[in-house]
Short mmCIF file of N, CA, C and O in Angstrom, two decimals:
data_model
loop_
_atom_site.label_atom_id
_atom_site.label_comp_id
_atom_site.label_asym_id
_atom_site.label_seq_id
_atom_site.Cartn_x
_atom_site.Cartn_y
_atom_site.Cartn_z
N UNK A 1 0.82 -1.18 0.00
CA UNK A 1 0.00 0.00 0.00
C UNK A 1 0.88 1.26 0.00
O UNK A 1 1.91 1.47 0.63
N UNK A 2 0.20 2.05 -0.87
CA UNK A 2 1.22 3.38 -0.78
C UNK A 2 0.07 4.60 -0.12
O UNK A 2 -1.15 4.57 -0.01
N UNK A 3 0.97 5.54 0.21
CA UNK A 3 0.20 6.86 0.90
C UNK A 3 -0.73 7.70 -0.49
O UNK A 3 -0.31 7.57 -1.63
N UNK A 4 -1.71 8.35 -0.28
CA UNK A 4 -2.75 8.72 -1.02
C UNK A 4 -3.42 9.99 -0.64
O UNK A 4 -4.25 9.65 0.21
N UNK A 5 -3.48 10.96 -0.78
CA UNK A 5 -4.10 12.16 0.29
C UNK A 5 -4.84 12.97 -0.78
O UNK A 5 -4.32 13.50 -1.77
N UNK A 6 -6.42 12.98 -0.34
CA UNK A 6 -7.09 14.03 -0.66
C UNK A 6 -7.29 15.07 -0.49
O UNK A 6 -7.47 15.21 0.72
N UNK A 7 -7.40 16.24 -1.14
CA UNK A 7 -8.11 17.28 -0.46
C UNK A 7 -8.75 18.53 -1.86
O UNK A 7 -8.29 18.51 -3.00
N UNK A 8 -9.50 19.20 -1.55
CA UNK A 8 -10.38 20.15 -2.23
C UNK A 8 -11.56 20.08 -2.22
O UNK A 8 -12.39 20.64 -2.94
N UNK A 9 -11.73 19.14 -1.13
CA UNK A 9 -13.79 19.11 -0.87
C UNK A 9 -14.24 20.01 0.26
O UNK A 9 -13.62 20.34 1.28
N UNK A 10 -15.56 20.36 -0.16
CA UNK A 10 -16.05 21.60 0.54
C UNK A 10 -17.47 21.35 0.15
O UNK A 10 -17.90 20.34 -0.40
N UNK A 11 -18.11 22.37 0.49
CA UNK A 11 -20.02 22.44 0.43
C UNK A 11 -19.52 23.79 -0.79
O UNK A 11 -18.67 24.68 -0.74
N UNK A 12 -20.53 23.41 -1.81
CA UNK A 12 -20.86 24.09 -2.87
C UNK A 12 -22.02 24.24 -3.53
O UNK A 12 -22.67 23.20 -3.64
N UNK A 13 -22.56 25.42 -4.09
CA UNK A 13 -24.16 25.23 -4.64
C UNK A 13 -24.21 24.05 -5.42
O UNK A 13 -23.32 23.21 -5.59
N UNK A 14 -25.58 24.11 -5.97
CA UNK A 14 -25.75 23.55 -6.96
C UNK A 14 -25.21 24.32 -8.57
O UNK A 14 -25.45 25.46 -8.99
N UNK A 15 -24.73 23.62 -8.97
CA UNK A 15 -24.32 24.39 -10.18
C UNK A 15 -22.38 24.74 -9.97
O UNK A 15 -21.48 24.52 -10.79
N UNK A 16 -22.33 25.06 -9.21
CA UNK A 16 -20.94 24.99 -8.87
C UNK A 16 -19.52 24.01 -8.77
O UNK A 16 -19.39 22.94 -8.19
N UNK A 17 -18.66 24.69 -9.45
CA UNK A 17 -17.58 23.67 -9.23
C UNK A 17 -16.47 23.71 -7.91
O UNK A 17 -16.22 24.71 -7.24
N UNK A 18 -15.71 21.95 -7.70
CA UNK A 18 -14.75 22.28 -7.06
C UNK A 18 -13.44 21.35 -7.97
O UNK A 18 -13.74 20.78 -9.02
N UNK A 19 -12.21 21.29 -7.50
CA UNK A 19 -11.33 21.00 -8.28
C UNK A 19 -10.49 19.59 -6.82
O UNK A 19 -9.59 19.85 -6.03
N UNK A 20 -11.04 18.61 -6.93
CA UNK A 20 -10.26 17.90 -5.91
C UNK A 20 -8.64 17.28 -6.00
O UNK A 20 -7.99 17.42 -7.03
N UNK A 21 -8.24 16.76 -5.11
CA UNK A 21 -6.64 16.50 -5.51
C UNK A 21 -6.51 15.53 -4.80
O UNK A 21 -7.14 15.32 -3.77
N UNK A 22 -5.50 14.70 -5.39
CA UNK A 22 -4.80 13.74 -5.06
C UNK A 22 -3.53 13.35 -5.05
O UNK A 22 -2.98 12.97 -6.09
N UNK A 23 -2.92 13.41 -3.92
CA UNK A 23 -1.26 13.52 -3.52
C UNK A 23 -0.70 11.87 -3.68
O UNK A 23 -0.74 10.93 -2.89
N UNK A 24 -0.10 12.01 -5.28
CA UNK A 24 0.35 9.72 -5.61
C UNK A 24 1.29 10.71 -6.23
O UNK A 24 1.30 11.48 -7.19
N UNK A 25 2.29 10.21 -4.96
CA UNK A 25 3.62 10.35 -5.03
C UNK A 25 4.69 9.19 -6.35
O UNK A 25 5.63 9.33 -7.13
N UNK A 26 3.80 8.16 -5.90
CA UNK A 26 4.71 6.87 -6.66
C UNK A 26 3.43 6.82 -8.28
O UNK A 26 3.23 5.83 -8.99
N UNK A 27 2.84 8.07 -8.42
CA UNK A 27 2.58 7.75 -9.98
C UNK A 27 3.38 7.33 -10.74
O UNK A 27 4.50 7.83 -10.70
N UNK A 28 3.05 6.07 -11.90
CA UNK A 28 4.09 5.79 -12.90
C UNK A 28 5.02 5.35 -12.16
O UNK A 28 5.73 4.70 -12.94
N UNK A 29 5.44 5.29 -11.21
CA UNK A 29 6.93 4.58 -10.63
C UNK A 29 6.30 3.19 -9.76
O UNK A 29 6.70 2.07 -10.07
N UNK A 30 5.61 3.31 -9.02
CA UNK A 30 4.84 2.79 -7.92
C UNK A 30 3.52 2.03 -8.35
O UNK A 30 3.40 1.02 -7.65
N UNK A 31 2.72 2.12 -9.06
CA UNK A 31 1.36 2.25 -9.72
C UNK A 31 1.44 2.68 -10.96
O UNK A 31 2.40 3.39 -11.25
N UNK A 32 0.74 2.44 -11.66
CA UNK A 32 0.17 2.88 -12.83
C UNK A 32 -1.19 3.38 -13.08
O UNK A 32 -1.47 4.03 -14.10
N UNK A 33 -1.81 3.17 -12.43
CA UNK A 33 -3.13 4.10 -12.89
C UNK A 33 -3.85 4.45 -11.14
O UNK A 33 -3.79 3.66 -10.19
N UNK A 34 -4.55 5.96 -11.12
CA UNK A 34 -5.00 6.41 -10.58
C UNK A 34 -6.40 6.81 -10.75
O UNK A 34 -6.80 7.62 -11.59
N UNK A 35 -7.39 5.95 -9.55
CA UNK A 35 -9.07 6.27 -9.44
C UNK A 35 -9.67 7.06 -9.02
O UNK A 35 -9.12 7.48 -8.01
N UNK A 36 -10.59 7.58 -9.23
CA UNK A 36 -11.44 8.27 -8.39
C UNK A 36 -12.92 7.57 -7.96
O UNK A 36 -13.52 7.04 -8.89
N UNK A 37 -13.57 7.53 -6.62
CA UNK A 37 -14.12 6.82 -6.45
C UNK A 37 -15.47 7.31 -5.25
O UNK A 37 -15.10 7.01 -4.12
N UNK A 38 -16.40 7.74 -5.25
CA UNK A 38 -17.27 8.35 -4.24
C UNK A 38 -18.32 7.43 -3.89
O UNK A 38 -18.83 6.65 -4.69
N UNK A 39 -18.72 7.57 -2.30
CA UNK A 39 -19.84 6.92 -1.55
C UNK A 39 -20.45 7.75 -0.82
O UNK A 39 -19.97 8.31 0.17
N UNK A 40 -21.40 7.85 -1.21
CA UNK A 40 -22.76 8.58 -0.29
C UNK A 40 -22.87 7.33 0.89
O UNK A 40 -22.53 6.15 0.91
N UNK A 41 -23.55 8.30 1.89
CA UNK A 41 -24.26 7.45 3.38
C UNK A 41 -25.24 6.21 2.73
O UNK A 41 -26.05 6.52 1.86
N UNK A 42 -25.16 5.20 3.06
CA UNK A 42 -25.56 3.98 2.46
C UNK A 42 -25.55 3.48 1.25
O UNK A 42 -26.14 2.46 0.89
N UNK A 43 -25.16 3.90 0.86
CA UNK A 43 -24.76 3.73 -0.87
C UNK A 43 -23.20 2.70 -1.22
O UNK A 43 -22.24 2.67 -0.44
N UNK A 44 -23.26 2.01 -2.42
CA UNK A 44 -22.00 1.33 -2.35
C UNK A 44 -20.86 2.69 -2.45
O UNK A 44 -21.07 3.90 -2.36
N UNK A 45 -19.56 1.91 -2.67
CA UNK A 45 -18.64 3.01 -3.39
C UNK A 45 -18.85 3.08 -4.78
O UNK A 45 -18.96 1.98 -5.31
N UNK A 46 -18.96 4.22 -5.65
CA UNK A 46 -19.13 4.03 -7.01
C UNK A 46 -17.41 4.65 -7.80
O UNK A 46 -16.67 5.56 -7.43
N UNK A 47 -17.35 4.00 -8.59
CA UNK A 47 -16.02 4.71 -9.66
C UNK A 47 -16.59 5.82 -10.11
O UNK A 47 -17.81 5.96 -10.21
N UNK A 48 -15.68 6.72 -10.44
CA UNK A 48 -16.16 7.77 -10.89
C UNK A 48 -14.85 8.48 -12.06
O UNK A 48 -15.12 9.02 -13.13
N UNK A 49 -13.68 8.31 -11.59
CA UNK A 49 -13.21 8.46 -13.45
C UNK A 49 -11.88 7.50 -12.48
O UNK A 49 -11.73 7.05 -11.35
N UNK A 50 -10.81 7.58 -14.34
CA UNK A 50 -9.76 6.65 -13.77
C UNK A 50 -8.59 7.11 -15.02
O UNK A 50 -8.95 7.35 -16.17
N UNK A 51 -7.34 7.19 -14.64
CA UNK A 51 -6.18 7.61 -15.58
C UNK A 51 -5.07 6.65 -15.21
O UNK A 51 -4.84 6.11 -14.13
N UNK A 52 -4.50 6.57 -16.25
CA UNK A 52 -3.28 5.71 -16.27
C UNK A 52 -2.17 6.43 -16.80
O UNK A 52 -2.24 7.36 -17.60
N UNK A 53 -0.69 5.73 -16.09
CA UNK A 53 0.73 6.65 -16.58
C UNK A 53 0.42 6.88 -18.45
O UNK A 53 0.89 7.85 -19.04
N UNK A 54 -0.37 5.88 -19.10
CA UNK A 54 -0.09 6.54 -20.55
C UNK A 54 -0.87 7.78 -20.88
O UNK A 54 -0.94 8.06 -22.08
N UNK A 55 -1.47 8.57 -20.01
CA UNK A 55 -2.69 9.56 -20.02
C UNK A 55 -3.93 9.13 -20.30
O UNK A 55 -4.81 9.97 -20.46
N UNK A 56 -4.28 7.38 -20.44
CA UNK A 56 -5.60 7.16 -20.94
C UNK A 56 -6.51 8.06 -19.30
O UNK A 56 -6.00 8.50 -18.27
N UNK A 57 -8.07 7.99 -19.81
CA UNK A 57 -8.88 8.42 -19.00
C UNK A 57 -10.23 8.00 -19.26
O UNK A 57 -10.92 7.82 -20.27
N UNK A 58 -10.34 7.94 -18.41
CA UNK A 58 -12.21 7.42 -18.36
C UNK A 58 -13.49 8.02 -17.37
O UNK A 58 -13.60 7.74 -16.18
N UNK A 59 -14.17 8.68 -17.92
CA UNK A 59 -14.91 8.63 -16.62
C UNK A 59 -16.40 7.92 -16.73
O UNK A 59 -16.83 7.73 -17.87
N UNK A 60 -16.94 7.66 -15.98
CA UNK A 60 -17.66 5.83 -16.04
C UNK A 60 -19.20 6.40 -16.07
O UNK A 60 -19.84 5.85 -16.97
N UNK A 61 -19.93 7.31 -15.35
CA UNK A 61 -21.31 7.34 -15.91
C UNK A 61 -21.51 8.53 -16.50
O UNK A 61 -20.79 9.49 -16.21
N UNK A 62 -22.67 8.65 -17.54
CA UNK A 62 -23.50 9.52 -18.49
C UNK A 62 -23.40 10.91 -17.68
O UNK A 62 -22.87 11.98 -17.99
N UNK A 63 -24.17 10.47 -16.43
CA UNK A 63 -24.27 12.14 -16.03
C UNK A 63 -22.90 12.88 -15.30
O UNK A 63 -23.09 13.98 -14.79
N UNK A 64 -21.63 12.34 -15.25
CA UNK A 64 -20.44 12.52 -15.06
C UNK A 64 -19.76 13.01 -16.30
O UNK A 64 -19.20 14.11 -16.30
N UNK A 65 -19.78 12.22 -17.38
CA UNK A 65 -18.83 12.47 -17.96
C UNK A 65 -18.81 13.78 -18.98
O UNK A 65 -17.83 14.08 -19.67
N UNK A 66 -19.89 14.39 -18.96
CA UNK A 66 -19.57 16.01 -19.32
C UNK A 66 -19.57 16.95 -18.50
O UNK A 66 -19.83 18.14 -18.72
N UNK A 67 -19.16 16.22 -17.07
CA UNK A 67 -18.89 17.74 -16.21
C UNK A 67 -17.76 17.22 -14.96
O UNK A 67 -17.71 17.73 -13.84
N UNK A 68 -17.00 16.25 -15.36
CA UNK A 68 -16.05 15.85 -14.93
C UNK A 68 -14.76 15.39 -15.31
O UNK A 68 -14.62 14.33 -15.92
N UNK A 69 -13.78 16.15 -14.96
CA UNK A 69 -12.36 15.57 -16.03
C UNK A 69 -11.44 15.49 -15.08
O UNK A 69 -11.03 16.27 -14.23
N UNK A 70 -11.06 13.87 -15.52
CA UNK A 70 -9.24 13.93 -14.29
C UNK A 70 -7.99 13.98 -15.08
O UNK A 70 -7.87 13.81 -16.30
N UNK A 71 -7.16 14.23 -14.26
CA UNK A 71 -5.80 14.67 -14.82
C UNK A 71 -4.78 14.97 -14.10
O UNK A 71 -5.10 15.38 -12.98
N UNK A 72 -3.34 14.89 -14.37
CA UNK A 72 -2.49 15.22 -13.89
C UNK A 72 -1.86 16.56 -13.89
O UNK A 72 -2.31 17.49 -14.57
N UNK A 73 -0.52 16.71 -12.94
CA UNK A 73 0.32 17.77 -12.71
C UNK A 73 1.40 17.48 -14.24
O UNK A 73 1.20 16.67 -15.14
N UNK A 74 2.26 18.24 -14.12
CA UNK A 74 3.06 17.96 -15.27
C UNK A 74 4.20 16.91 -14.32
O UNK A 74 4.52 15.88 -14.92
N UNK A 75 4.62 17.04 -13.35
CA UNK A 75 5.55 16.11 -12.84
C UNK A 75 4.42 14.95 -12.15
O UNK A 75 4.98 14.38 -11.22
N UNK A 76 2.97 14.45 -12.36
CA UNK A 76 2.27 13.29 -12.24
C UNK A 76 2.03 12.68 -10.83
O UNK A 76 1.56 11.55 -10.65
N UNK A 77 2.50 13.75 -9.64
CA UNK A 77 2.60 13.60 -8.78
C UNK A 77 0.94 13.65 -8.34
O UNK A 77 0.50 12.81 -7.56
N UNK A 78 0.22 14.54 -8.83
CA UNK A 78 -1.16 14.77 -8.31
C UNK A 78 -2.05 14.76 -9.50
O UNK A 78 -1.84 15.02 -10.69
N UNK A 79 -3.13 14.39 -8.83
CA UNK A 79 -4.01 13.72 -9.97
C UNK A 79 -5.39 14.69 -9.63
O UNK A 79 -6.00 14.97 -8.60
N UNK A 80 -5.52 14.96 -10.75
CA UNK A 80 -6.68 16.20 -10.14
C UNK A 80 -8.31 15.37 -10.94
O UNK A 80 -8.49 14.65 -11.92
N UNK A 81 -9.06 15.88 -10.07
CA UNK A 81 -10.81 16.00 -10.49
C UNK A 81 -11.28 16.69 -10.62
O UNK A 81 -11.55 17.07 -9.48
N UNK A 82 -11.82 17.50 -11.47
CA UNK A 82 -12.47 18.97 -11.81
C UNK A 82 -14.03 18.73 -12.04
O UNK A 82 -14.56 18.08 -12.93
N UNK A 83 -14.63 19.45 -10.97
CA UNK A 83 -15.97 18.52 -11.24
C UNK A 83 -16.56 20.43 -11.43
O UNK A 83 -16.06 21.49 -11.06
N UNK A 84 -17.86 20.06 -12.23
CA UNK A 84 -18.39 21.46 -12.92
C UNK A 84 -19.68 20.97 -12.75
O UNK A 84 -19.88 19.76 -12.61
N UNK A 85 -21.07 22.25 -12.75
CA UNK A 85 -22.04 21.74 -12.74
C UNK A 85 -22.63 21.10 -12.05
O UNK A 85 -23.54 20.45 -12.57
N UNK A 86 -22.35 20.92 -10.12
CA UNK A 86 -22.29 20.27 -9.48
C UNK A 86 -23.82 20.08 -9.18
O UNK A 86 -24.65 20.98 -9.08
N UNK A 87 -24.04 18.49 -9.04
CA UNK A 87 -25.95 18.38 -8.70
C UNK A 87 -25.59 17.94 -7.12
O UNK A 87 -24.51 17.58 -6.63
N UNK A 88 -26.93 18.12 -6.52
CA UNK A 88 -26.91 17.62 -5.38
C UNK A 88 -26.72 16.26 -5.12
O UNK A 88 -26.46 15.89 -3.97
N UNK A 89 -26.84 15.26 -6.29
CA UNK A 89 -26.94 13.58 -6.14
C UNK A 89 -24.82 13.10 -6.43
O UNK A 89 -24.27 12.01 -6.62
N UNK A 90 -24.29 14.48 -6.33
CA UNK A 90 -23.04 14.55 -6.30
C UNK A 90 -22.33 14.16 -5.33
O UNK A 90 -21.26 13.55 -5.32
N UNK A 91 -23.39 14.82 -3.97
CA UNK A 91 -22.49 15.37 -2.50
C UNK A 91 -22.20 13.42 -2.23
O UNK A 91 -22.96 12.46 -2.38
N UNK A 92 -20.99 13.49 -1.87
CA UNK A 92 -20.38 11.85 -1.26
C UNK A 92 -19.24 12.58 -0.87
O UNK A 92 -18.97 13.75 -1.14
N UNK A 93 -18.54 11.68 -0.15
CA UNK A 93 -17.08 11.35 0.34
C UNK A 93 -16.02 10.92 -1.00
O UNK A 93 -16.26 9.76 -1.35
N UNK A 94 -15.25 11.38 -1.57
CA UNK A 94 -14.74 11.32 -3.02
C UNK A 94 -13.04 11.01 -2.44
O UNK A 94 -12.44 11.73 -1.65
N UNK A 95 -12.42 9.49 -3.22
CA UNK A 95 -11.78 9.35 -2.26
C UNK A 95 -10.66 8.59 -3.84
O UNK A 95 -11.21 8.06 -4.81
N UNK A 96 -9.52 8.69 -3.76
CA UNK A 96 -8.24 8.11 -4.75
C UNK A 96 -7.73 7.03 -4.42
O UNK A 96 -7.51 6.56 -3.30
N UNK A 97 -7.51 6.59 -5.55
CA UNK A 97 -7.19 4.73 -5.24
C UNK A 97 -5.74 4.67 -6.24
O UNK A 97 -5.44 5.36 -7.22
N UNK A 98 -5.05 3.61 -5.60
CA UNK A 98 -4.33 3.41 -6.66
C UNK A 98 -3.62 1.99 -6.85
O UNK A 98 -3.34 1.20 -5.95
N UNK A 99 -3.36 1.83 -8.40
CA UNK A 99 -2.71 0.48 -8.53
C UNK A 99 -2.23 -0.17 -9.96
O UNK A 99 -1.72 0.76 -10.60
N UNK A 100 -2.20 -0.98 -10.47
CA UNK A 100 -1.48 -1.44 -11.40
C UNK A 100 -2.50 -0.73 -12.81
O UNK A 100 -1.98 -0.22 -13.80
N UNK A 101 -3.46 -0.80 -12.68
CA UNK A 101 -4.46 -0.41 -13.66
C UNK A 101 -5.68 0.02 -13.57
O UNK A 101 -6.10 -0.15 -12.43
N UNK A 102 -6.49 0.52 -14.32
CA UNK A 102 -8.46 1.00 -14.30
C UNK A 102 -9.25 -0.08 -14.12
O UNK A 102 -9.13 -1.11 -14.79
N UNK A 103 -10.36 0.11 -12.94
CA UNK A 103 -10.98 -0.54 -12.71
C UNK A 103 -12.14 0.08 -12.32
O UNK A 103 -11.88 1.25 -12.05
N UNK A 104 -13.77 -0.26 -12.10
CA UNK A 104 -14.48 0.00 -11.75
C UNK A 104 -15.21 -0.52 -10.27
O UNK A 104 -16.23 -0.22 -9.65
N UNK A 105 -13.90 -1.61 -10.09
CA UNK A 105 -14.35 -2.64 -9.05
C UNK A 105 -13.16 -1.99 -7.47
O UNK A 105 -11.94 -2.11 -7.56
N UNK A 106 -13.68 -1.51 -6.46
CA UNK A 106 -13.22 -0.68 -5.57
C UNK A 106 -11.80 -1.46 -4.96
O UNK A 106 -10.67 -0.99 -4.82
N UNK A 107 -12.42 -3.09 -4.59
CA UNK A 107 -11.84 -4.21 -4.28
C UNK A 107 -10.43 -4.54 -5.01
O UNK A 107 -9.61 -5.41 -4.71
N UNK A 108 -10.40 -3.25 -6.45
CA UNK A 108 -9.24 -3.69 -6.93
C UNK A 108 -8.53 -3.09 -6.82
O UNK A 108 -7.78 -3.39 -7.76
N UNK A 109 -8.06 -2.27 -6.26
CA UNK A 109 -6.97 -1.02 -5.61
C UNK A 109 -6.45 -1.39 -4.40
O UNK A 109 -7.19 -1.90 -3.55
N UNK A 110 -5.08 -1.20 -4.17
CA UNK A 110 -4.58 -1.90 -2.97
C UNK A 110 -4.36 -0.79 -2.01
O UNK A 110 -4.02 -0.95 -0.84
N UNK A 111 -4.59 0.43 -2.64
CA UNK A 111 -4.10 1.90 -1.93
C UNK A 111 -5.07 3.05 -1.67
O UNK A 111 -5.03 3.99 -2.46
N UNK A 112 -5.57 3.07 -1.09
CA UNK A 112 -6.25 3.89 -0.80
C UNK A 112 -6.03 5.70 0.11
O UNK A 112 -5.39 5.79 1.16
N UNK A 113 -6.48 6.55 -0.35
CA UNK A 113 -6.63 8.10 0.55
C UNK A 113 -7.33 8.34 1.58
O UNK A 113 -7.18 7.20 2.03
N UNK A 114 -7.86 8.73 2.19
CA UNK A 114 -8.96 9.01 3.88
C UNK A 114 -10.11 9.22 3.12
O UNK A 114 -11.15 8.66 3.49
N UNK A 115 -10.13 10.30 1.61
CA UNK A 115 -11.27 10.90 1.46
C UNK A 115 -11.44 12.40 1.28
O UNK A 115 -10.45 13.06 1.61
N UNK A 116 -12.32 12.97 0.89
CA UNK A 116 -12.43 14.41 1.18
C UNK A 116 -14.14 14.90 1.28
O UNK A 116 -14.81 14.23 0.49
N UNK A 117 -14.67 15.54 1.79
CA UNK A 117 -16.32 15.42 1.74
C UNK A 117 -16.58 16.44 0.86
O UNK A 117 -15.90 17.47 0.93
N UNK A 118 -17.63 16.31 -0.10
CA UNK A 118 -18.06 16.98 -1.22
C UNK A 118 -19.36 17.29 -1.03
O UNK A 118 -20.02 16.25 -1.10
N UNK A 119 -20.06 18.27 -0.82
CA UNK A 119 -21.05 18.64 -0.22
C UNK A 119 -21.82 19.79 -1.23
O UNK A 119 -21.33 20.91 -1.37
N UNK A 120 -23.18 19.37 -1.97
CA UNK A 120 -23.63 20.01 -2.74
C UNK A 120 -25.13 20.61 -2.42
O UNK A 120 -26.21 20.06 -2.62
N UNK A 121 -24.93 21.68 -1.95
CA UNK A 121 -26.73 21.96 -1.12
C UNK A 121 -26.85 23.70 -1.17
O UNK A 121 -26.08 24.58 -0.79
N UNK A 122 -27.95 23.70 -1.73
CA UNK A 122 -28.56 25.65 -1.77
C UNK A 122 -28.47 25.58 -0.41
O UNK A 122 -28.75 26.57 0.27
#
């Protein structure tokens, strides 16, 4: 397991963006691809996008993927989430995974961050 640290979550309107981060020190050296992954209060964990050292990217549902983009620093150290357009069925705990490759399955990341809380409410 390697160290993982979130942060850029906050309470934001609806409609509003925030830009979250993720501190993967051993990108590309350590791991190869970096997740993003959020759980609401009773809810499973869901994937929510995913990048790998070759810059592929994905982000996994319909109402995500035109108002959400991940990406790196130029030295790959931090892996950013830029979320836009924020709905209230947004607000979860949004949390970075990391490991050999993209997955949608949570169980497949050996590395995990604490989290950051994302909070979307007028």
């Amino acid at each position: 397991q390697f160290q993982l640290v979130e942060s850029g979550g906050g309470v934001v309107q609806p409609g509003g963006s925030l830009r979250l981060s993720c501190a993967a020190p051993g990108f590309t050296k350590d791991y190869y691809a970096i997740g993003w992954f959020r759980q609401a209060p009773g809810k499973e964990r869901e994937a929510v996008s995913c990048i790998t050292d070759s810059g592929e990217t994905t982000n996994y549902l319909d109402s995500m993927k035109a108002r959400f983009t991940i990406s790196t620093d130029n030295t790959k150290n931090t892996v950013y989430l830029q979320m836009n357009s924020l709905k209230p069925e947004d607000t979860a705990v949004y949390y970075c995974a990391a490991d050999t490759g993209c997955s949608v399955v949570p169980q497949y990341f050996g590395s995990w961050g604490q989290g950051t809380q994302v909070t979307v409410s007028s």
